[in-house]
Amino acid sequence: MIGRDRRLTPFNGCVAAEHLRGAVDAATFVVPDRAKVCAPVADLWREPGGVRDRQILFGDQVDAFEERAGFAFVQSIKDGYVGYVPQGCLGPVGADPTHWVAVQSSHAYPEPDMKVPEAYVLPFCAHVTVVSHLPGFFETDGGLYIPKPHLRPVGKRFKDPVTAAQLLFGAPYLWGGNTSAGVDCSGLVQLAWHAAGRDCPADSDMQETLGEDVEPNAQMQRGDLLFWRGHVALAVDDATLIHANVHHMAVAYEPAEKAIRRIEAQGDGPVIGHRRYGIGA
């Protein structure tokens, strides 16, 4: 496994993806089954019930390689991340999604009535399949009803990832989180990019490949990314960042110069990267 990133390699010491035959030493090589996340949010764990690496959202698809003791070993289709989710969080793929949640979060109701108790909360960037239109609600293929103002067609995305990130202002910090109920620095960037219809890897070191490198000491532009070891922040303008960070324990705005000084003073070093993926790109 020399040179392979365990986060992106579907191999757990026993089972490996068929395409890795000859590259890793596994007892079994399998062609995965495609499945869909049917829980509002599923923690993606490094080991069953262990450390949360990331979260995957309602409607996300995965390749499932193995089920063991109630957990499925999977690879997320949207970003290639590998880990374990509770088997009960997965279901059949079904029809293609037609809409996505374009607000901080939404409620899915068992009836087209906002006064009845909700079935569950759907996070920002969750995907659903709409089968009918009612006054005020969309009906999904799962027989639930979502307020129309909360959904957009899958082809209608934010033009600006910064605007998407700003929707999560104030969301609490959560290691490995990918929702407005809790998000970390790279989770915020990934949500913002996905909301703008752009592919985005899951962790900050992977995100250093986004866009193009910017010359040292260049002025920031809206949408630029600044990187530290283990941290990433998004430029709102030439002087302001928005980022999920432990200092504020939330998604917060911070003057860029202040953040750069603070992060270095706390022992996490200087900025190591400045990337630009233009707003209009």
Tab-separated table of C-alpha atoms in Angstrom:
chain	number	residue	atom	x	y	z
A	1	MET	CA	0.000	0.000	0.000
A	2	ILE	CA	3.040	2.270	-0.310
A	3	GLY	CA	1.991	5.563	-1.855
A	4	ARG	CA	-1.747	4.882	-1.454
A	5	ASP	CA	-3.945	7.172	0.612
A	6	ARG	CA	-5.971	4.941	2.936
A	7	ARG	CA	-8.788	7.550	2.853
A	8	LEU	CA	-9.259	6.962	-0.878
A	9	THR	CA	-8.304	3.282	-1.165
A	10	PRO	CA	-11.172	0.758	-0.824
A	11	PHE	CA	-9.175	-1.829	1.140
A	12	ASN	CA	-9.557	-2.702	4.814
A	13	GLY	CA	-7.005	-5.486	5.276
A	14	CYS	CA	-9.508	-8.214	4.434
A	15	VAL	CA	-11.620	-6.971	1.546
A	16	ALA	CA	-10.527	-4.864	-1.406
A	17	ALA	CA	-12.114	-3.528	-4.561
A	18	GLU	CA	-11.621	-5.770	-7.569
A	19	HIS	CA	-9.671	-3.069	-9.397
A	20	LEU	CA	-6.980	-3.302	-6.688
A	21	ARG	CA	-6.214	-6.952	-7.448
A	22	GLY	CA	-2.459	-7.268	-7.765
A	23	ALA	CA	-1.885	-3.955	-6.001
A	24	VAL	CA	-2.842	-4.942	-2.442
A	25	ASP	CA	-2.799	-8.205	-0.498
A	26	ALA	CA	-6.427	-8.993	0.425
A	27	ALA	CA	-8.275	-12.206	1.224
A	28	THR	CA	-11.193	-11.198	-0.996
A	29	PHE	CA	-11.587	-8.914	-3.963
A	30	VAL	CA	-15.131	-7.767	-4.706
A	31	VAL	CA	-17.155	-5.800	-7.201
A	32	PRO	CA	-19.171	-3.445	-4.968
A	33	ASP	CA	-22.908	-2.947	-4.794
A	34	ARG	CA	-24.133	0.589	-5.349
A	35	ALA	CA	-26.293	1.957	-2.501
A	36	LYS	CA	-27.753	5.266	-1.368
A	37	VAL	CA	-27.732	6.989	1.997
A	38	CYS	CA	-31.310	6.890	3.320
A	39	ALA	CA	-30.632	8.504	6.711
A	40	PRO	CA	-30.483	12.303	6.977
A	41	VAL	CA	-26.755	12.106	7.835
A	42	ALA	CA	-24.402	9.143	8.221
A	43	ASP	CA	-21.067	9.329	10.009
A	44	LEU	CA	-18.255	7.852	7.930
A	45	TRP	CA	-15.946	6.123	10.411
A	46	ARG	CA	-12.346	5.045	10.080
A	47	GLU	CA	-13.273	1.856	11.939
A	48	PRO	CA	-16.751	0.633	12.959
A	49	GLY	CA	-17.907	2.913	15.743
A	50	GLY	CA	-14.503	4.588	15.916
A	51	VAL	CA	-13.228	7.985	14.815
A	52	ARG	CA	-15.518	9.976	12.517
A	53	ASP	CA	-13.604	11.028	9.429
A	54	ARG	CA	-16.452	12.694	7.523
A	55	GLN	CA	-20.216	12.628	7.070
A	56	ILE	CA	-22.256	11.633	4.030
A	57	LEU	CA	-25.729	12.996	3.391
A	58	PHE	CA	-29.181	11.840	2.422
A	59	GLY	CA	-29.199	10.885	-1.251
A	60	ASP	CA	-25.417	10.456	-1.520
A	61	GLN	CA	-24.380	7.256	-3.276
A	62	VAL	CA	-21.713	4.816	-2.137
A	63	ASP	CA	-20.062	1.639	-3.329
A	64	ALA	CA	-20.530	-1.004	-0.608
A	65	PHE	CA	-17.849	-3.698	-0.384
A	66	GLU	CA	-18.586	-5.587	2.815
A	67	GLU	CA	-21.030	-5.825	5.707
A	68	ARG	CA	-19.673	-6.769	9.093
A	69	ALA	CA	-21.394	-6.617	12.504
A	70	GLY	CA	-23.968	-4.115	11.290
A	71	PHE	CA	-21.514	-1.839	9.478
A	72	ALA	CA	-20.882	-1.466	5.759
A	73	PHE	CA	-17.432	-0.764	4.350
A	74	VAL	CA	-18.048	1.824	1.627
A	75	GLN	CA	-16.536	4.357	-0.724
A	76	SER	CA	-18.383	7.639	-1.264
A	77	ILE	CA	-19.070	8.341	-4.922
A	78	LYS	CA	-18.994	12.134	-4.598
A	79	ASP	CA	-15.421	12.351	-3.294
A	80	GLY	CA	-13.947	8.831	-3.135
A	81	TYR	CA	-13.651	8.800	0.669
A	82	VAL	CA	-13.561	5.330	2.254
A	83	GLY	CA	-14.887	4.219	5.622
A	84	TYR	CA	-17.644	2.520	7.566
A	85	VAL	CA	-21.295	3.500	7.981
A	86	PRO	CA	-24.089	1.735	9.872
A	87	GLN	CA	-25.722	-0.708	7.472
A	88	GLY	CA	-29.146	0.677	8.396
A	89	CYS	CA	-28.188	4.032	6.863
A	90	LEU	CA	-28.097	2.527	3.367
A	91	GLY	CA	-30.830	1.582	0.931
A	92	PRO	CA	-31.368	0.902	-2.773
A	93	VAL	CA	-30.302	3.580	-5.231
A	94	GLY	CA	-33.711	4.007	-6.866
A	95	ALA	CA	-34.421	6.876	-9.242
A	96	ASP	CA	-31.954	9.660	-9.915
A	97	PRO	CA	-32.263	12.702	-7.638
A	98	THR	CA	-34.157	15.647	-9.081
A	99	HIS	CA	-33.686	18.276	-6.364
A	100	TRP	CA	-31.344	19.254	-3.551
A	101	VAL	CA	-31.731	21.100	-0.247
A	102	ALA	CA	-30.512	24.653	-0.925
A	103	VAL	CA	-31.074	26.115	2.555
A	104	GLN	CA	-29.330	25.467	5.887
A	105	SER	CA	-31.679	22.549	6.540
A	106	SER	CA	-35.219	21.482	5.829
A	107	HIS	CA	-37.901	19.263	7.341
A	108	ALA	CA	-39.377	16.229	5.656
A	109	TYR	CA	-43.009	15.710	6.709
A	110	PRO	CA	-45.161	12.552	6.539
A	111	GLU	CA	-48.025	14.710	5.208
A	112	PRO	CA	-48.143	17.959	3.204
A	113	ASP	CA	-48.793	19.905	6.388
A	114	MET	CA	-46.211	21.910	8.312
A	115	LYS	CA	-48.192	21.454	11.554
A	116	VAL	CA	-47.681	17.696	11.783
A	117	PRO	CA	-44.507	16.374	13.461
A	118	GLU	CA	-41.652	16.175	10.990
A	119	ALA	CA	-40.223	12.788	9.998
A	120	TYR	CA	-36.651	14.091	10.058
A	121	VAL	CA	-34.372	17.018	9.250
A	122	LEU	CA	-32.603	17.105	5.895
A	123	PRO	CA	-29.228	18.896	5.754
A	124	PHE	CA	-27.940	21.431	3.257
A	125	CYS	CA	-26.893	19.676	0.021
A	126	ALA	CA	-28.979	16.539	0.650
A	127	HIS	CA	-30.507	15.157	-2.562
A	128	VAL	CA	-34.051	13.905	-3.074
A	129	THR	CA	-36.233	12.600	-5.881
A	130	VAL	CA	-39.435	14.572	-6.398
A	131	VAL	CA	-42.415	12.669	-7.821
A	132	SER	CA	-45.215	15.228	-7.544
A	133	HIS	CA	-45.967	18.888	-6.872
A	134	LEU	CA	-48.537	20.034	-4.326
A	135	PRO	CA	-49.403	23.514	-3.087
A	136	GLY	CA	-46.395	24.503	-0.994
A	137	PHE	CA	-44.755	21.065	-0.977
A	138	PHE	CA	-42.846	18.626	-3.133
A	139	GLU	CA	-43.617	14.932	-2.620
A	140	THR	CA	-40.578	12.617	-2.708
A	141	ASP	CA	-40.322	9.034	-3.880
A	142	GLY	CA	-40.122	8.062	-0.206
A	143	GLY	CA	-43.618	9.404	0.443
A	144	LEU	CA	-42.438	12.458	2.365
A	145	TYR	CA	-43.177	16.123	1.787
A	146	ILE	CA	-40.634	18.960	1.693
A	147	PRO	CA	-41.435	22.701	1.526
A	148	LYS	CA	-40.965	23.935	-2.016
A	149	PRO	CA	-38.887	27.024	-1.095
A	150	HIS	CA	-36.207	24.747	0.407
A	151	LEU	CA	-35.398	22.787	-2.759
A	152	ARG	CA	-33.739	23.583	-6.069
A	153	PRO	CA	-33.524	21.409	-9.185
A	154	VAL	CA	-30.219	19.505	-9.343
A	155	GLY	CA	-29.096	21.619	-12.284
A	156	LYS	CA	-29.684	24.907	-10.482
A	157	ARG	CA	-26.685	25.625	-8.261
A	158	PHE	CA	-25.216	28.618	-6.482
A	159	LYS	CA	-23.016	30.663	-8.799
A	160	ASP	CA	-20.837	31.646	-5.865
A	161	PRO	CA	-19.452	29.096	-3.358
A	162	VAL	CA	-18.811	31.919	-0.883
A	163	THR	CA	-22.532	32.681	-0.703
A	164	ALA	CA	-23.125	29.010	0.018
A	165	ALA	CA	-20.533	29.041	2.796
A	166	GLN	CA	-22.149	32.138	4.298
A	167	LEU	CA	-25.409	30.211	4.688
A	168	LEU	CA	-23.652	28.216	7.405
A	169	PHE	CA	-22.452	31.245	9.376
A	170	GLY	CA	-22.719	30.413	13.072
A	171	ALA	CA	-22.927	26.649	12.584
A	172	PRO	CA	-21.080	24.909	15.434
A	173	TYR	CA	-17.666	23.401	14.820
A	174	LEU	CA	-17.670	19.594	14.621
A	175	TRP	CA	-14.658	17.488	13.689
A	176	GLY	CA	-15.529	15.611	10.503
A	177	GLY	CA	-18.877	17.390	10.239
A	178	ASN	CA	-20.596	18.193	6.952
A	179	THR	CA	-23.864	19.874	7.998
A	180	SER	CA	-25.178	23.057	9.565
A	181	ALA	CA	-25.629	21.041	12.784
A	182	GLY	CA	-21.837	20.730	12.883
A	183	VAL	CA	-19.085	21.298	10.341
A	184	ASP	CA	-15.308	21.548	10.202
A	185	CYS	CA	-13.075	23.647	7.961
A	186	SER	CA	-12.846	21.268	5.014
A	187	GLY	CA	-16.481	20.229	5.390
A	188	LEU	CA	-17.516	23.859	4.947
A	189	VAL	CA	-15.411	24.222	1.801
A	190	GLN	CA	-16.730	20.965	0.356
A	191	LEU	CA	-20.359	21.953	0.981
A	192	ALA	CA	-19.756	25.370	-0.575
A	193	TRP	CA	-18.155	23.885	-3.667
A	194	HIS	CA	-20.819	21.200	-4.092
A	195	ALA	CA	-23.556	23.816	-3.705
A	196	ALA	CA	-21.913	25.682	-6.590
A	197	GLY	CA	-21.894	22.513	-8.717
A	198	ARG	CA	-18.163	21.874	-8.421
A	199	ASP	CA	-16.350	18.695	-7.463
A	200	CYS	CA	-14.428	18.950	-4.217
A	201	PRO	CA	-12.380	16.475	-2.165
A	202	ALA	CA	-13.135	15.978	1.499
A	203	ASP	CA	-10.076	17.006	3.540
A	204	SER	CA	-8.057	20.219	3.569
A	205	ASP	CA	-4.816	18.631	2.339
A	206	MET	CA	-6.724	17.205	-0.637
A	207	GLN	CA	-8.351	20.564	-1.306
A	208	GLU	CA	-4.931	22.114	-1.907
A	209	THR	CA	-5.343	20.829	-5.483
A	210	LEU	CA	-8.385	23.056	-6.124
A	211	GLY	CA	-7.945	25.866	-8.610
A	212	GLU	CA	-4.579	27.420	-9.345
A	213	ASP	CA	-1.712	28.513	-7.147
A	214	VAL	CA	-1.562	32.217	-6.301
A	215	GLU	CA	1.732	34.081	-5.994
A	216	PRO	CA	2.935	34.715	-2.422
A	217	ASN	CA	1.655	37.978	-0.907
A	218	ALA	CA	-0.929	38.404	-3.680
A	219	GLN	CA	-4.113	40.213	-2.691
A	220	MET	CA	-7.002	37.895	-1.886
A	221	GLN	CA	-10.064	37.717	-4.085
A	222	ARG	CA	-13.532	36.472	-3.205
A	223	GLY	CA	-13.526	32.680	-3.400
A	224	ASP	CA	-9.789	32.222	-2.783
A	225	LEU	CA	-8.694	29.502	-0.380
A	226	LEU	CA	-5.962	29.957	2.233
A	227	PHE	CA	-4.313	26.842	3.672
A	228	TRP	CA	-2.428	26.088	6.848
A	229	ARG	CA	-1.282	22.669	8.034
A	230	GLY	CA	-4.618	20.976	8.730
A	231	HIS	CA	-6.783	24.020	8.100
A	232	VAL	CA	-8.473	25.878	5.242
A	233	ALA	CA	-10.365	29.186	5.072
A	234	LEU	CA	-12.408	30.846	2.338
A	235	ALA	CA	-11.951	34.498	1.319
A	236	VAL	CA	-15.112	36.595	1.411
A	237	ASP	CA	-13.267	39.636	0.040
A	238	ASP	CA	-9.724	40.997	-0.037
A	239	ALA	CA	-9.559	41.308	3.751
A	240	THR	CA	-12.036	38.858	5.299
A	241	LEU	CA	-12.185	35.095	5.749
A	242	ILE	CA	-15.021	32.747	6.595
A	243	HIS	CA	-14.018	29.442	8.123
A	244	ALA	CA	-15.105	26.757	10.562
A	245	ASN	CA	-12.514	26.892	13.310
A	246	VAL	CA	-11.833	25.740	16.851
A	247	HIS	CA	-10.985	29.246	18.112
A	248	HIS	CA	-14.601	30.337	17.589
A	249	MET	CA	-15.986	26.755	17.742
A	250	ALA	CA	-18.199	27.832	14.859
A	251	VAL	CA	-18.286	29.037	11.281
A	252	ALA	CA	-17.124	32.616	11.715
A	253	TYR	CA	-15.945	35.679	9.841
A	254	GLU	CA	-12.456	36.862	10.737
A	255	PRO	CA	-10.148	39.562	9.359
A	256	ALA	CA	-7.543	37.712	7.315
A	257	GLU	CA	-4.533	39.439	8.870
A	258	LYS	CA	-5.825	38.711	12.366
A	259	ALA	CA	-6.454	35.047	11.523
A	260	ILE	CA	-2.987	34.646	10.010
A	261	ARG	CA	-1.321	36.121	13.099
A	262	ARG	CA	-3.513	34.160	15.515
A	263	ILE	CA	-3.026	30.799	13.837
A	264	GLU	CA	0.738	31.210	13.683
A	265	ALA	CA	0.898	32.419	17.293
A	266	GLN	CA	-1.036	29.391	18.508
A	267	GLY	CA	1.622	27.142	17.000
A	268	ASP	CA	-0.014	26.015	13.759
A	269	GLY	CA	2.437	27.803	11.500
A	270	PRO	CA	2.133	30.238	8.602
A	271	VAL	CA	-0.071	30.080	5.526
A	272	ILE	CA	1.261	27.290	3.301
A	273	GLY	CA	-0.983	27.762	0.280
A	274	HIS	CA	-3.158	30.270	-1.540
A	275	ARG	CA	-5.383	28.851	-4.278
A	276	ARG	CA	-7.786	30.536	-6.675
A	277	TYR	CA	-10.769	28.962	-8.368
A	278	GLY	CA	-12.492	31.990	-9.837
A	279	ILE	CA	-16.099	32.728	-8.968
A	280	GLY	CA	-17.027	32.622	-12.621
A	281	ALA	CA	-15.032	29.473	-13.420
